[in-house]
């Protein structure tokens, strides 16, 4: 009797197991074998795109291009795959080169499948991808939100700008954003830094790329912090600060004296060669503003008076050839 039961149960189990196996295969991608060790993908399967790679050091970039390239490389944008099916072909690059020559001269690289063919791809920051299979080159443009994530700004030509004028400034807006982003990171790093027996002071320099009046942070001896802060201005900018977009407007003011009288900082500079170092009226204005901002950060200073080469009205004497008024201190 037991043997008969086993004969009935075992076939039922085999049939049930076979049915489960077929049920799992219903939603599985279909892979057809061609010959042993080789498979071909059908249309139901998605071809995965490798992540893009960028090495800024391989390009001969100036400071601005390198800043943009580094920001792009350090961003999370390269985690996004290239959805090449959402791109549009673009036959001519004449308009592109007129508006943004070769897209900042740098690009990321990856490989993509396009119309079942494998291409090497150059990915530019302005939503353009150049495909090459060794023989032909295809230019693809991302004009949709679904494919925009890997890029820094949108693609723009004369025709697209006419329809959407905001595209004309999108590159400059992104550049301004990167300057402000880098500056905020710089401030966070400096504010978390502690230097033994030193205090942090603000030294103001002109920076046309930032929204607000901006400064760098220097660490100086605690004795005479005002004098030390002004000396730091005369010492000029570091490479890091220049890369942040700061500019020095000093014009040969290498020596100075400073004293505080009734909460007024009285600063007398000696400039060596005004003819060689003084370039424009704006340079004098920016210099005066930076010195005043640097001095008036201290609680003991409410106002600032400046003389240069014994001239109290140095701005008008330099810029309008007015007769010089002797420095009263």
CSV table of C-alpha atoms in Angstrom, one decimal:
chain,number,residue,atom,x,y,z
A,1,UNK,CA,0.0,0.0,0.0
A,2,UNK,CA,2.8,2.5,0.9
A,3,UNK,CA,4.5,1.8,-2.4
A,4,UNK,CA,1.4,2.7,-4.3
A,5,UNK,CA,1.1,6.0,-2.4
A,6,UNK,CA,4.7,6.9,-3.2
A,7,UNK,CA,4.0,6.1,-6.9
A,8,UNK,CA,1.1,8.6,-6.8
A,9,UNK,CA,2.8,11.4,-4.8
A,10,UNK,CA,6.2,11.6,-6.5
A,11,UNK,CA,4.8,12.5,-10.0
A,12,UNK,CA,2.6,15.2,-8.5
A,13,UNK,CA,5.6,16.7,-6.7
A,14,UNK,CA,7.7,16.7,-10.0
A,15,UNK,CA,4.8,18.4,-11.8
A,16,UNK,CA,4.4,21.1,-9.1
A,17,UNK,CA,8.2,21.8,-9.1
A,18,UNK,CA,8.2,22.2,-12.9
A,19,UNK,CA,5.3,24.6,-12.8
A,20,UNK,CA,7.0,26.8,-10.2
A,21,UNK,CA,10.1,26.9,-12.3
A,22,UNK,CA,8.2,28.0,-15.4
A,23,UNK,CA,6.3,30.6,-13.4
A,24,UNK,CA,9.6,32.3,-12.4
A,25,UNK,CA,10.7,32.4,-16.0
A,26,UNK,CA,7.6,34.3,-17.2
A,27,UNK,CA,8.9,37.7,-16.1
A,28,UNK,CA,12.6,37.0,-16.6
A,29,UNK,CA,14.5,38.7,-19.4
A,30,UNK,CA,14.8,36.4,-22.4
A,31,UNK,CA,18.4,35.5,-23.3
A,32,UNK,CA,18.9,33.4,-26.4
A,33,UNK,CA,22.1,31.3,-26.7
A,34,UNK,CA,23.9,31.5,-30.0
A,35,UNK,CA,26.7,29.1,-29.3
A,36,UNK,CA,28.3,27.8,-26.2
A,37,UNK,CA,29.8,30.6,-24.0
A,38,UNK,CA,28.1,33.4,-26.0
A,39,UNK,CA,24.7,35.1,-25.4
A,40,UNK,CA,22.9,37.8,-27.3
A,41,UNK,CA,20.5,40.4,-25.6
A,42,UNK,CA,17.0,40.9,-26.8
A,43,UNK,CA,15.1,44.1,-26.9
A,44,UNK,CA,13.5,43.4,-23.4
A,45,UNK,CA,16.9,43.9,-21.7
A,46,UNK,CA,18.5,47.2,-20.8
A,47,UNK,CA,22.1,47.8,-21.6
A,48,UNK,CA,23.8,49.2,-18.6
A,49,UNK,CA,26.0,52.3,-19.2
A,50,UNK,CA,29.4,52.5,-17.3
A,51,UNK,CA,29.8,55.5,-15.1
A,52,UNK,CA,31.6,58.5,-16.6
A,53,UNK,CA,35.2,59.2,-15.7
A,54,UNK,CA,36.9,62.6,-15.5
A,55,UNK,CA,40.6,63.4,-15.0
A,56,UNK,CA,41.0,67.2,-14.9
A,57,UNK,CA,44.8,66.9,-14.8
A,58,UNK,CA,44.9,65.5,-18.3
A,59,UNK,CA,43.8,68.8,-19.7
A,60,UNK,CA,45.8,72.1,-19.9
A,61,UNK,CA,43.3,74.2,-18.0
A,62,UNK,CA,43.4,77.7,-16.6
A,63,UNK,CA,42.3,78.4,-13.1
A,64,UNK,CA,38.6,79.0,-13.9
A,65,UNK,CA,38.3,75.9,-16.2
A,66,UNK,CA,40.1,73.8,-13.6
A,67,UNK,CA,37.7,75.1,-10.9
A,68,UNK,CA,34.7,74.1,-12.9
A,69,UNK,CA,36.2,70.8,-13.9
A,70,UNK,CA,37.1,69.9,-10.3
A,71,UNK,CA,33.6,70.9,-9.1
A,72,UNK,CA,32.1,68.7,-11.8
A,73,UNK,CA,34.4,65.8,-10.9
A,74,UNK,CA,33.6,66.0,-7.2
A,75,UNK,CA,29.9,66.3,-7.7
A,76,UNK,CA,27.5,63.4,-7.5
A,77,UNK,CA,26.6,63.8,-11.2
A,78,UNK,CA,28.7,61.0,-12.5
A,79,UNK,CA,26.7,58.5,-10.5
A,80,UNK,CA,23.9,59.1,-13.1
A,81,UNK,CA,23.9,56.8,-16.1
A,82,UNK,CA,23.7,58.3,-19.6
A,83,UNK,CA,20.1,57.8,-20.8
A,84,UNK,CA,21.1,58.1,-24.4
A,85,UNK,CA,17.6,57.2,-25.7
A,86,UNK,CA,16.4,60.7,-24.5
A,87,UNK,CA,18.9,62.6,-26.5
A,88,UNK,CA,18.5,64.3,-29.9
A,89,UNK,CA,21.0,64.2,-32.8
A,90,UNK,CA,22.6,67.5,-33.7
A,91,UNK,CA,24.2,67.7,-37.1
A,92,UNK,CA,26.2,71.0,-36.8
A,93,UNK,CA,28.3,72.3,-34.0
A,94,UNK,CA,28.8,75.8,-35.5
A,95,UNK,CA,26.4,77.4,-33.1
A,96,UNK,CA,27.9,75.5,-30.1
A,97,UNK,CA,31.4,76.7,-30.9
A,98,UNK,CA,30.2,80.3,-31.2
A,99,UNK,CA,28.5,80.3,-27.9
A,100,UNK,CA,30.9,78.2,-25.8
A,101,UNK,CA,34.0,77.1,-27.6
A,102,UNK,CA,34.5,73.3,-27.0
A,103,UNK,CA,32.6,73.5,-23.7
A,104,UNK,CA,35.4,74.6,-21.4
A,105,UNK,CA,38.0,72.4,-23.2
A,106,UNK,CA,37.4,69.4,-20.9
A,107,UNK,CA,35.1,66.4,-21.0
A,108,UNK,CA,34.3,63.2,-19.2
A,109,UNK,CA,34.5,59.8,-20.9
A,110,UNK,CA,32.4,56.7,-20.9
A,111,UNK,CA,31.0,54.0,-23.2
A,112,UNK,CA,27.4,53.8,-24.3
A,113,UNK,CA,25.2,51.7,-26.6
A,114,UNK,CA,23.3,53.6,-29.2
A,115,UNK,CA,21.1,51.8,-31.7
A,116,UNK,CA,22.6,48.5,-30.7
A,117,UNK,CA,26.2,49.8,-31.4
A,118,UNK,CA,28.9,50.4,-28.8
A,119,UNK,CA,30.4,53.9,-28.8
A,120,UNK,CA,33.1,55.7,-26.9
A,121,UNK,CA,31.6,58.9,-25.6
A,122,UNK,CA,32.9,62.3,-24.6
A,123,UNK,CA,30.5,64.0,-22.2
A,124,UNK,CA,30.7,67.8,-22.1
A,125,UNK,CA,29.3,69.9,-19.2
A,126,UNK,CA,26.8,71.7,-21.4
A,127,UNK,CA,24.5,68.7,-22.1
A,128,UNK,CA,26.3,67.5,-25.2
A,129,UNK,CA,27.6,64.0,-25.8
A,130,UNK,CA,30.0,63.1,-28.7
A,131,UNK,CA,29.9,59.5,-29.8
A,132,UNK,CA,32.6,57.8,-31.8
A,133,UNK,CA,33.0,54.2,-33.1
A,134,UNK,CA,36.3,54.8,-34.7
A,135,UNK,CA,34.8,55.8,-38.1
A,136,UNK,CA,31.9,58.1,-37.6
A,137,UNK,CA,31.2,60.8,-35.0
A,138,UNK,CA,27.7,61.6,-33.7
A,139,UNK,CA,26.7,64.6,-31.7
A,140,UNK,CA,23.8,64.2,-29.3
A,141,UNK,CA,22.1,66.9,-27.3
A,142,UNK,CA,20.2,66.6,-24.1
A,143,UNK,CA,17.1,68.9,-24.3
A,144,UNK,CA,15.0,67.1,-21.7
A,145,UNK,CA,14.9,67.0,-17.9
A,146,UNK,CA,15.1,63.2,-17.9
A,147,UNK,CA,18.7,63.2,-19.3
A,148,UNK,CA,20.0,66.4,-17.6
A,149,UNK,CA,21.4,65.1,-14.4
A,150,UNK,CA,25.0,64.3,-15.5
A,151,UNK,CA,25.5,67.9,-16.7
A,152,UNK,CA,26.4,71.3,-15.2
A,153,UNK,CA,24.1,73.4,-17.4
A,154,UNK,CA,21.8,73.2,-20.4
A,155,UNK,CA,22.6,73.2,-24.0
A,156,UNK,CA,22.1,76.5,-25.8
A,157,UNK,CA,22.2,77.8,-29.3
A,158,UNK,CA,21.0,81.0,-30.9
A,159,UNK,CA,17.7,79.4,-31.8
A,160,UNK,CA,17.0,77.9,-28.3
A,161,UNK,CA,18.0,81.2,-26.6
A,162,UNK,CA,15.4,83.1,-28.7
A,163,UNK,CA,12.8,80.7,-27.3
A,164,UNK,CA,14.2,80.7,-23.8
A,165,UNK,CA,16.4,83.8,-23.1
A,166,UNK,CA,17.4,82.4,-19.6
A,167,UNK,CA,19.6,79.9,-21.4
A,168,UNK,CA,22.0,82.7,-22.4
A,169,UNK,CA,23.1,83.2,-18.8
A,170,UNK,CA,22.8,79.6,-17.5
A,171,UNK,CA,26.6,79.0,-17.8
A,172,UNK,CA,27.5,82.2,-16.0
A,173,UNK,CA,25.0,81.5,-13.3
A,174,UNK,CA,26.5,78.1,-12.7
A,175,UNK,CA,30.0,79.7,-12.6
A,176,UNK,CA,28.8,82.2,-10.0
A,177,UNK,CA,27.2,79.3,-8.0
A,178,UNK,CA,30.5,77.4,-8.0
A,179,UNK,CA,32.5,80.4,-6.8
A,180,UNK,CA,30.0,80.8,-3.9
A,181,UNK,CA,30.0,77.1,-3.2
A,182,UNK,CA,33.8,76.9,-3.0
A,183,UNK,CA,33.9,80.1,-0.8
A,184,UNK,CA,31.4,78.7,1.7
A,185,UNK,CA,33.5,75.5,1.9
A,186,UNK,CA,36.6,77.5,2.4
A,187,UNK,CA,35.0,79.5,5.3
A,188,UNK,CA,33.8,76.3,6.9
A,189,UNK,CA,37.3,74.8,6.8
A,190,UNK,CA,38.9,77.9,8.2
A,191,UNK,CA,36.4,78.5,10.9
A,192,UNK,CA,36.9,75.0,12.2
A,193,UNK,CA,40.7,75.5,12.2
A,194,UNK,CA,42.6,76.4,15.4
A,195,UNK,CA,46.2,77.7,15.4
A,196,UNK,CA,48.0,77.7,18.7
A,197,UNK,CA,48.8,81.2,20.1
A,198,UNK,CA,47.2,82.8,17.1
A,199,UNK,CA,43.8,84.5,16.5
A,200,UNK,CA,41.8,84.4,13.3
A,201,UNK,CA,41.2,87.8,11.5
A,202,UNK,CA,39.4,88.8,8.4
A,203,UNK,CA,41.4,90.3,5.6
A,204,UNK,CA,39.2,91.9,3.0
A,205,UNK,CA,40.0,91.6,-0.7
A,206,UNK,CA,37.9,92.4,-3.8
A,207,UNK,CA,36.2,89.4,-5.3
A,208,UNK,CA,33.9,90.1,-8.4
A,209,UNK,CA,32.6,86.6,-8.4
A,210,UNK,CA,30.9,86.7,-4.9
A,211,UNK,CA,27.7,88.3,-4.0
A,212,UNK,CA,28.7,90.0,-0.8
A,213,UNK,CA,31.7,91.8,0.6
A,214,UNK,CA,34.2,89.0,1.0
A,215,UNK,CA,37.3,88.3,3.0
A,216,UNK,CA,39.9,85.7,3.6
A,217,UNK,CA,40.9,84.4,7.0
A,218,UNK,CA,44.4,84.7,8.3
A,219,UNK,CA,45.9,83.6,11.6
A,220,UNK,CA,48.0,86.3,13.3
A,221,UNK,CA,49.8,87.0,16.6
A,222,UNK,CA,47.4,88.2,19.3
A,223,UNK,CA,49.6,91.3,19.9
A,224,UNK,CA,48.7,94.2,17.6
A,225,UNK,CA,46.0,92.3,15.6
A,226,UNK,CA,45.0,95.4,13.6
A,227,UNK,CA,48.6,96.0,12.4
A,228,UNK,CA,49.0,92.3,11.7
A,229,UNK,CA,45.8,92.1,9.7
A,230,UNK,CA,46.8,95.1,7.5
A,231,UNK,CA,50.2,93.5,7.0
A,232,UNK,CA,48.5,90.3,5.8
A,233,UNK,CA,46.7,92.4,3.2
A,234,UNK,CA,50.0,93.8,1.9
A,235,UNK,CA,51.4,90.2,1.9
A,236,UNK,CA,49.1,89.5,-1.0
A,237,UNK,CA,47.0,86.4,-1.9
A,238,UNK,CA,47.8,82.7,-1.6
A,239,UNK,CA,47.2,80.4,-4.6
A,240,UNK,CA,44.1,79.0,-2.9
A,241,UNK,CA,42.7,82.5,-2.4
A,242,UNK,CA,43.3,83.4,-6.0
A,243,UNK,CA,41.5,80.3,-7.1
A,244,UNK,CA,38.6,81.4,-5.1
A,245,UNK,CA,38.4,84.6,-7.3
A,246,UNK,CA,40.0,87.1,-4.9
A,247,UNK,CA,42.0,90.0,-6.3
A,248,UNK,CA,44.5,92.3,-4.7
A,249,UNK,CA,44.3,96.0,-5.4
A,250,UNK,CA,47.5,97.1,-3.6
A,251,UNK,CA,49.6,99.5,-5.5
A,252,UNK,CA,53.1,99.4,-4.0
A,253,UNK,CA,52.0,100.3,-0.4
A,254,UNK,CA,54.8,98.2,1.2
A,255,UNK,CA,55.3,100.2,4.4
A,256,UNK,CA,52.8,101.7,6.9
A,257,UNK,CA,52.3,103.0,10.4
A,258,UNK,CA,49.0,102.6,12.3
A,259,UNK,CA,47.6,103.9,15.6
A,260,UNK,CA,44.2,104.1,17.2
A,261,UNK,CA,43.1,107.5,18.5
A,262,UNK,CA,39.6,107.9,19.9
A,263,UNK,CA,38.5,104.7,18.2
A,264,UNK,CA,39.8,106.0,14.9
A,265,UNK,CA,42.4,103.9,13.1
A,266,UNK,CA,44.9,106.3,11.5
A,267,UNK,CA,46.9,104.4,8.8
A,268,UNK,CA,49.7,106.0,6.8
A,269,UNK,CA,51.1,104.0,3.8
A,270,UNK,CA,54.2,104.6,1.9
A,271,UNK,CA,54.0,103.6,-1.8
A,272,UNK,CA,57.3,103.0,-3.7
A,273,UNK,CA,56.3,103.5,-7.3
A,274,UNK,CA,52.8,104.8,-8.0
A,275,UNK,CA,53.5,105.2,-11.8
A,276,UNK,CA,54.2,101.5,-12.2
A,277,UNK,CA,51.7,100.1,-9.7
A,278,UNK,CA,48.7,102.3,-10.0
A,279,UNK,CA,46.6,101.1,-12.8
A,280,UNK,CA,43.1,102.5,-12.5
A,281,UNK,CA,40.8,104.7,-10.3
A,282,UNK,CA,38.9,101.6,-9.3
A,283,UNK,CA,42.1,100.1,-7.9
A,284,UNK,CA,42.4,103.0,-5.4
A,285,UNK,CA,38.7,102.8,-4.4
A,286,UNK,CA,38.9,99.0,-3.9
A,287,UNK,CA,42.1,99.3,-1.9
A,288,UNK,CA,40.6,102.0,0.4
A,289,UNK,CA,37.5,99.9,0.9
A,290,UNK,CA,39.4,96.8,1.8
A,291,UNK,CA,41.7,98.5,4.3
A,292,UNK,CA,38.7,100.2,6.0
A,293,UNK,CA,36.7,96.9,6.2
A,294,UNK,CA,39.8,95.1,7.6
A,295,UNK,CA,40.4,97.8,10.2
A,296,UNK,CA,36.8,98.2,11.3
A,297,UNK,CA,36.2,94.6,12.1
A,298,UNK,CA,37.9,95.3,15.5
A,299,UNK,CA,35.8,96.5,18.4
A,300,UNK,CA,38.3,99.3,19.1
A,301,UNK,CA,37.9,100.8,15.7
A,302,UNK,CA,34.8,102.8,14.7
A,303,UNK,CA,36.2,104.7,11.7
A,304,UNK,CA,39.4,104.7,9.6
A,305,UNK,CA,41.5,107.5,8.1
A,306,UNK,CA,44.1,106.7,5.5
A,307,UNK,CA,47.1,108.7,4.1
A,308,UNK,CA,49.4,107.6,1.2
A,309,UNK,CA,52.8,109.2,0.7
A,310,UNK,CA,51.8,112.0,3.1
A,311,UNK,CA,48.7,112.8,1.2
A,312,UNK,CA,45.4,113.0,3.1
A,313,UNK,CA,43.2,113.4,0.1
A,314,UNK,CA,45.2,110.8,-1.9
A,315,UNK,CA,42.2,109.6,-3.9
A,316,UNK,CA,41.5,113.0,-5.5
A,317,UNK,CA,45.2,113.8,-5.7
A,318,UNK,CA,45.8,110.6,-7.6
A,319,UNK,CA,42.6,110.5,-9.7
A,320,UNK,CA,41.7,114.2,-10.3
A,321,UNK,CA,45.1,115.9,-10.0
A,322,UNK,CA,43.9,117.9,-7.0
A,323,UNK,CA,46.5,119.6,-4.9
A,324,UNK,CA,47.6,117.3,-2.2
A,325,UNK,CA,46.6,117.9,1.4
A,326,UNK,CA,49.3,117.0,3.9
A,327,UNK,CA,48.6,114.0,6.2
A,328,UNK,CA,47.6,115.3,9.7
A,329,UNK,CA,49.0,112.3,11.5
